[in-house]
Amino acid sequence: LKGGFDELNRHKIDSRGCTNFASTFDNCVGLDGFDLTKLNTSRATNMGAMLNCNFNQNLGSWDVRNNTNFASFTSRNTTWSTENYGATLMGWLRWDSETHAPQEGWVLKSNVNFHAGNAQLVAGSEAALAREYYINTLGWSITDGGLI
C-alpha cells in the first residue's frame, strides 16, 4: 500500500461482515500506525494469530461477543503495554469497576483460548479482576505474561 498505514487510516474499511480475522496482521511491521479500533469485529468468530506482531493499542472498544478463537492472538514478544492490555480485557467485558462484573446483559463466549503473548497486568488491579472473571467464570484459558 503506497503511503502505508497513514494512507490506510484515511479510508473507511468496511469489516462489518467479516467473521474470520485470522492472521490478518500476522508479522506486520509498524502496526501502531494503523488505528485498529476502526475495525468492526462484531461478527468475528476467529481472531487466531490476528495480531501476531508488535503493537500497543487499547482494543477495548471491539465487540468480541461472537469470537471463539483467540489462539496466538498476539506474539510472544508483543509490546502491548499493561495499560492497553488491561483496558482491552475490561472493555471486551464492558467491565463495571463499581460492581467488579461485566455490564448486565453483555455476554462473551465461554471456554475460549486467548494468547496475549508476554503482556502483563498489575496484581490487584481492576484489569486483573477482569482477567480472573474470564478464567474463573467464563472458563477462558489465558496465556500471557502473568501479573506483576
PDB file of C-alpha atoms in Angstrom:
ATOM      1  CA  LEU A   1       0.000   0.000   0.000  1.00  0.00           C
ATOM      2  CA  LYS A   2       1.591   3.225  -1.136  1.00  0.00           C
ATOM      3  CA  GLY A   3       1.571   5.665   1.778  1.00  0.00           C
ATOM      4  CA  GLY A   4       1.494   2.902   4.393  1.00  0.00           C
ATOM      5  CA  PHE A   5      -0.829   2.916   7.379  1.00  0.00           C
ATOM      6  CA  ASP A   6      -1.315   6.696   7.253  1.00  0.00           C
ATOM      7  CA  GLU A   7      -2.961   6.243   3.865  1.00  0.00           C
ATOM      8  CA  LEU A   8      -4.995   3.277   5.110  1.00  0.00           C
ATOM      9  CA  ASN A   9      -6.273   5.295   8.090  1.00  0.00           C
ATOM     10  CA  ARG A  10      -7.753   7.866   5.699  1.00  0.00           C
ATOM     11  CA  HIS A  11     -10.006   5.230   4.155  1.00  0.00           C
ATOM     12  CA  LYS A  12     -13.067   3.647   5.708  1.00  0.00           C
ATOM     13  CA  ILE A  13     -12.535  -0.080   5.990  1.00  0.00           C
ATOM     14  CA  ASP A  14     -15.801  -1.975   5.848  1.00  0.00           C
ATOM     15  CA  SER A  15     -15.260  -5.028   8.040  1.00  0.00           C
ATOM     16  CA  ARG A  16     -18.889  -5.335   9.223  1.00  0.00           C
ATOM     17  CA  GLY A  17     -19.442  -8.716   7.575  1.00  0.00           C
ATOM     18  CA  CYS A  18     -16.030 -10.190   8.361  1.00  0.00           C
ATOM     19  CA  THR A  19     -16.094 -13.333  10.514  1.00  0.00           C
ATOM     20  CA  ASN A  20     -12.515 -14.506  10.030  1.00  0.00           C
ATOM     21  CA  PHE A  21      -9.712 -12.149  11.066  1.00  0.00           C
ATOM     22  CA  ALA A  22      -7.182 -14.976  11.482  1.00  0.00           C
ATOM     23  CA  SER A  23      -3.623 -13.904  10.609  1.00  0.00           C
ATOM     24  CA  THR A  24      -4.861 -10.530   9.297  1.00  0.00           C
ATOM     25  CA  PHE A  25      -1.828  -8.672  10.616  1.00  0.00           C
ATOM     26  CA  ASP A  26       0.489 -11.663  11.096  1.00  0.00           C
ATOM     27  CA  ASN A  27       4.128 -10.487  11.162  1.00  0.00           C
ATOM     28  CA  CYS A  28       3.067  -6.954  10.266  1.00  0.00           C
ATOM     29  CA  VAL A  29       5.606  -4.191  10.891  1.00  0.00           C
ATOM     30  CA  GLY A  30       4.607  -0.724  12.119  1.00  0.00           C
ATOM     31  CA  LEU A  31       1.065  -1.714  13.031  1.00  0.00           C
ATOM     32  CA  ASP A  32       0.702   1.060  15.605  1.00  0.00           C
ATOM     33  CA  GLY A  33       0.446   3.414  12.646  1.00  0.00           C
ATOM     34  CA  PHE A  34      -2.985   1.899  11.908  1.00  0.00           C
ATOM     35  CA  ASP A  35      -5.957   2.658  14.159  1.00  0.00           C
ATOM     36  CA  LEU A  36      -7.199  -0.859  14.925  1.00  0.00           C
ATOM     37  CA  THR A  37     -10.246   0.499  16.764  1.00  0.00           C
ATOM     38  CA  LYS A  38     -11.776   1.294  13.356  1.00  0.00           C
ATOM     39  CA  LEU A  39     -12.288  -2.413  12.658  1.00  0.00           C
ATOM     40  CA  ASN A  40     -15.804  -3.726  13.163  1.00  0.00           C
ATOM     41  CA  THR A  41     -15.308  -7.077  14.875  1.00  0.00           C
ATOM     42  CA  SER A  42     -18.914  -7.709  15.936  1.00  0.00           C
ATOM     43  CA  ARG A  43     -19.342 -10.750  13.659  1.00  0.00           C
ATOM     44  CA  ALA A  44     -15.850 -12.167  14.141  1.00  0.00           C
ATOM     45  CA  THR A  45     -15.611 -15.793  15.221  1.00  0.00           C
ATOM     46  CA  ASN A  46     -11.901 -16.349  14.547  1.00  0.00           C
ATOM     47  CA  MET A  47      -9.123 -13.977  15.583  1.00  0.00           C
ATOM     48  CA  GLY A  48      -6.370 -16.555  15.843  1.00  0.00           C
ATOM     49  CA  ALA A  49      -2.920 -15.017  15.172  1.00  0.00           C
ATOM     50  CA  MET A  50      -4.678 -11.812  14.122  1.00  0.00           C
ATOM     51  CA  LEU A  51      -2.104  -9.562  15.767  1.00  0.00           C
ATOM     52  CA  ASN A  52       0.863 -11.896  15.788  1.00  0.00           C
ATOM     53  CA  CYS A  53       3.199  -8.902  15.713  1.00  0.00           C
ATOM     54  CA  ASN A  54       4.284  -5.978  17.865  1.00  0.00           C
ATOM     55  CA  PHE A  55       1.545  -3.450  18.575  1.00  0.00           C
ATOM     56  CA  ASN A  56       0.353  -1.372  21.517  1.00  0.00           C
ATOM     57  CA  GLN A  57      -3.252  -0.237  21.339  1.00  0.00           C
ATOM     58  CA  ASN A  58      -6.362  -0.344  23.521  1.00  0.00           C
ATOM     59  CA  LEU A  59      -8.772  -2.665  21.697  1.00  0.00           C
ATOM     60  CA  GLY A  60     -11.444  -2.471  24.393  1.00  0.00           C
ATOM     61  CA  SER A  61     -13.991  -0.918  22.034  1.00  0.00           C
ATOM     62  CA  TRP A  62     -14.123  -4.080  19.936  1.00  0.00           C
ATOM     63  CA  ASP A  63     -17.233  -6.248  20.181  1.00  0.00           C
ATOM     64  CA  VAL A  64     -15.876  -9.791  20.538  1.00  0.00           C
ATOM     65  CA  ARG A  65     -19.048 -11.498  21.789  1.00  0.00           C
ATOM     66  CA  ASN A  66     -19.114 -13.952  18.866  1.00  0.00           C
ATOM     67  CA  ASN A  67     -15.433 -14.834  18.854  1.00  0.00           C
ATOM     68  CA  THR A  68     -14.410 -18.363  19.841  1.00  0.00           C
ATOM     69  CA  ASN A  69     -10.735 -18.327  18.837  1.00  0.00           C
ATOM     70  CA  PHE A  70      -8.014 -16.034  20.138  1.00  0.00           C
ATOM     71  CA  ALA A  71      -5.234 -18.655  19.859  1.00  0.00           C
ATOM     72  CA  SER A  72      -1.879 -16.918  19.238  1.00  0.00           C
ATOM     73  CA  PHE A  73      -3.763 -13.601  19.076  1.00  0.00           C
ATOM     74  CA  THR A  74      -0.513 -11.718  19.748  1.00  0.00           C
ATOM     75  CA  SER A  75       3.113 -12.716  19.502  1.00  0.00           C
ATOM     76  CA  ARG A  76       5.208 -13.748  22.482  1.00  0.00           C
ATOM     77  CA  ASN A  77       7.262 -10.587  22.056  1.00  0.00           C
ATOM     78  CA  THR A  78       4.360  -8.164  21.884  1.00  0.00           C
ATOM     79  CA  THR A  79       4.886  -4.619  23.094  1.00  0.00           C
ATOM     80  CA  TRP A  80       1.305  -4.445  24.436  1.00  0.00           C
ATOM     81  CA  SER A  81       1.511  -2.200  27.495  1.00  0.00           C
ATOM     82  CA  THR A  82      -0.010  -3.102  30.853  1.00  0.00           C
ATOM     83  CA  GLU A  83      -2.448  -0.194  30.459  1.00  0.00           C
ATOM     84  CA  ASN A  84      -3.644  -1.111  26.967  1.00  0.00           C
ATOM     85  CA  TYR A  85      -3.830  -4.847  27.665  1.00  0.00           C
ATOM     86  CA  GLY A  86      -5.850  -4.213  30.826  1.00  0.00           C
ATOM     87  CA  ALA A  87      -8.144  -1.701  29.126  1.00  0.00           C
ATOM     88  CA  THR A  88      -8.740  -4.213  26.335  1.00  0.00           C
ATOM     89  CA  LEU A  89      -9.730  -7.018  28.719  1.00  0.00           C
ATOM     90  CA  MET A  90     -12.036  -4.721  30.675  1.00  0.00           C
ATOM     91  CA  GLY A  91     -13.510  -3.212  27.512  1.00  0.00           C
ATOM     92  CA  TRP A  92     -14.349  -6.546  25.933  1.00  0.00           C
ATOM     93  CA  LEU A  93     -16.339  -7.423  29.044  1.00  0.00           C
ATOM     94  CA  ARG A  94     -17.782  -3.899  29.360  1.00  0.00           C
ATOM     95  CA  TRP A  95     -16.358  -4.197  32.889  1.00  0.00           C
ATOM     96  CA  ASP A  96     -18.022  -2.171  35.644  1.00  0.00           C
ATOM     97  CA  SER A  97     -15.405  -1.101  38.182  1.00  0.00           C
ATOM     98  CA  GLU A  98     -18.053  -0.500  40.846  1.00  0.00           C
ATOM     99  CA  THR A  99     -19.662  -3.942  40.700  1.00  0.00           C
ATOM    100  CA  HIS A 100     -16.463  -5.743  39.606  1.00  0.00           C
ATOM    101  CA  ALA A 101     -18.505  -7.532  36.938  1.00  0.00           C
ATOM    102  CA  PRO A 102     -19.427  -7.118  33.280  1.00  0.00           C
ATOM    103  CA  GLN A 103     -22.232  -4.836  32.228  1.00  0.00           C
ATOM    104  CA  GLU A 104     -25.544  -6.619  32.718  1.00  0.00           C
ATOM    105  CA  GLY A 105     -26.619  -8.477  29.587  1.00  0.00           C
ATOM    106  CA  TRP A 106     -23.161  -8.377  27.977  1.00  0.00           C
ATOM    107  CA  VAL A 107     -22.098 -11.989  27.414  1.00  0.00           C
ATOM    108  CA  LEU A 108     -18.926 -13.354  25.849  1.00  0.00           C
ATOM    109  CA  LYS A 109     -18.424 -16.935  24.655  1.00  0.00           C
ATOM    110  CA  SER A 110     -17.191 -19.453  27.231  1.00  0.00           C
ATOM    111  CA  ASN A 111     -14.168 -21.759  27.087  1.00  0.00           C
ATOM    112  CA  VAL A 112     -12.093 -19.637  24.709  1.00  0.00           C
ATOM    113  CA  ASN A 113      -8.310 -19.900  24.338  1.00  0.00           C
ATOM    114  CA  PHE A 114      -6.704 -16.463  24.471  1.00  0.00           C
ATOM    115  CA  HIS A 115      -2.991 -15.874  23.915  1.00  0.00           C
ATOM    116  CA  ALA A 116      -1.758 -12.385  24.762  1.00  0.00           C
ATOM    117  CA  GLY A 117       1.949 -13.007  24.337  1.00  0.00           C
ATOM    118  CA  ASN A 118       4.009 -11.606  27.185  1.00  0.00           C
ATOM    119  CA  ALA A 119       1.537  -8.838  28.099  1.00  0.00           C
ATOM    120  CA  GLN A 120       1.168  -8.367  31.863  1.00  0.00           C
ATOM    121  CA  LEU A 121      -1.295  -6.884  34.354  1.00  0.00           C
ATOM    122  CA  VAL A 122      -0.800  -5.322  37.764  1.00  0.00           C
ATOM    123  CA  ALA A 123      -1.861  -7.701  40.557  1.00  0.00           C
ATOM    124  CA  GLY A 124      -4.949  -6.464  42.421  1.00  0.00           C
ATOM    125  CA  SER A 125      -5.932  -4.021  39.663  1.00  0.00           C
ATOM    126  CA  GLU A 126      -9.387  -3.874  38.068  1.00  0.00           C
ATOM    127  CA  ALA A 127      -7.854  -5.388  34.947  1.00  0.00           C
ATOM    128  CA  ALA A 128      -6.511  -8.319  36.996  1.00  0.00           C
ATOM    129  CA  LEU A 129     -10.016  -8.813  38.459  1.00  0.00           C
ATOM    130  CA  ALA A 130     -11.433  -8.826  34.935  1.00  0.00           C
ATOM    131  CA  ARG A 131      -8.800 -11.400  33.911  1.00  0.00           C
ATOM    132  CA  GLU A 132      -9.897 -13.591  36.844  1.00  0.00           C
ATOM    133  CA  TYR A 133     -13.501 -13.281  35.632  1.00  0.00           C
ATOM    134  CA  TYR A 134     -12.502 -14.548  32.174  1.00  0.00           C
ATOM    135  CA  ILE A 135     -10.725 -17.522  33.721  1.00  0.00           C
ATOM    136  CA  ASN A 136     -12.963 -18.438  36.665  1.00  0.00           C
ATOM    137  CA  THR A 137     -16.405 -17.516  35.339  1.00  0.00           C
ATOM    138  CA  LEU A 138     -16.139 -17.831  31.575  1.00  0.00           C
ATOM    139  CA  GLY A 139     -13.661 -20.722  31.599  1.00  0.00           C
ATOM    140  CA  TRP A 140     -11.196 -18.968  29.320  1.00  0.00           C
ATOM    141  CA  SER A 141      -7.655 -20.266  29.098  1.00  0.00           C
ATOM    142  CA  ILE A 142      -5.458 -17.160  29.116  1.00  0.00           C
ATOM    143  CA  THR A 143      -1.783 -17.315  28.231  1.00  0.00           C
ATOM    144  CA  ASP A 144       0.048 -14.077  28.917  1.00  0.00           C
ATOM    145  CA  GLY A 145       2.989 -12.710  30.897  1.00  0.00           C
ATOM    146  CA  GLY A 146       1.056 -13.010  34.171  1.00  0.00           C
ATOM    147  CA  LEU A 147       0.731 -10.496  36.959  1.00  0.00           C
ATOM    148  CA  ILE A 148       3.337  -8.017  38.185  1.00  0.00           C
TER     149      ILE A 148
END
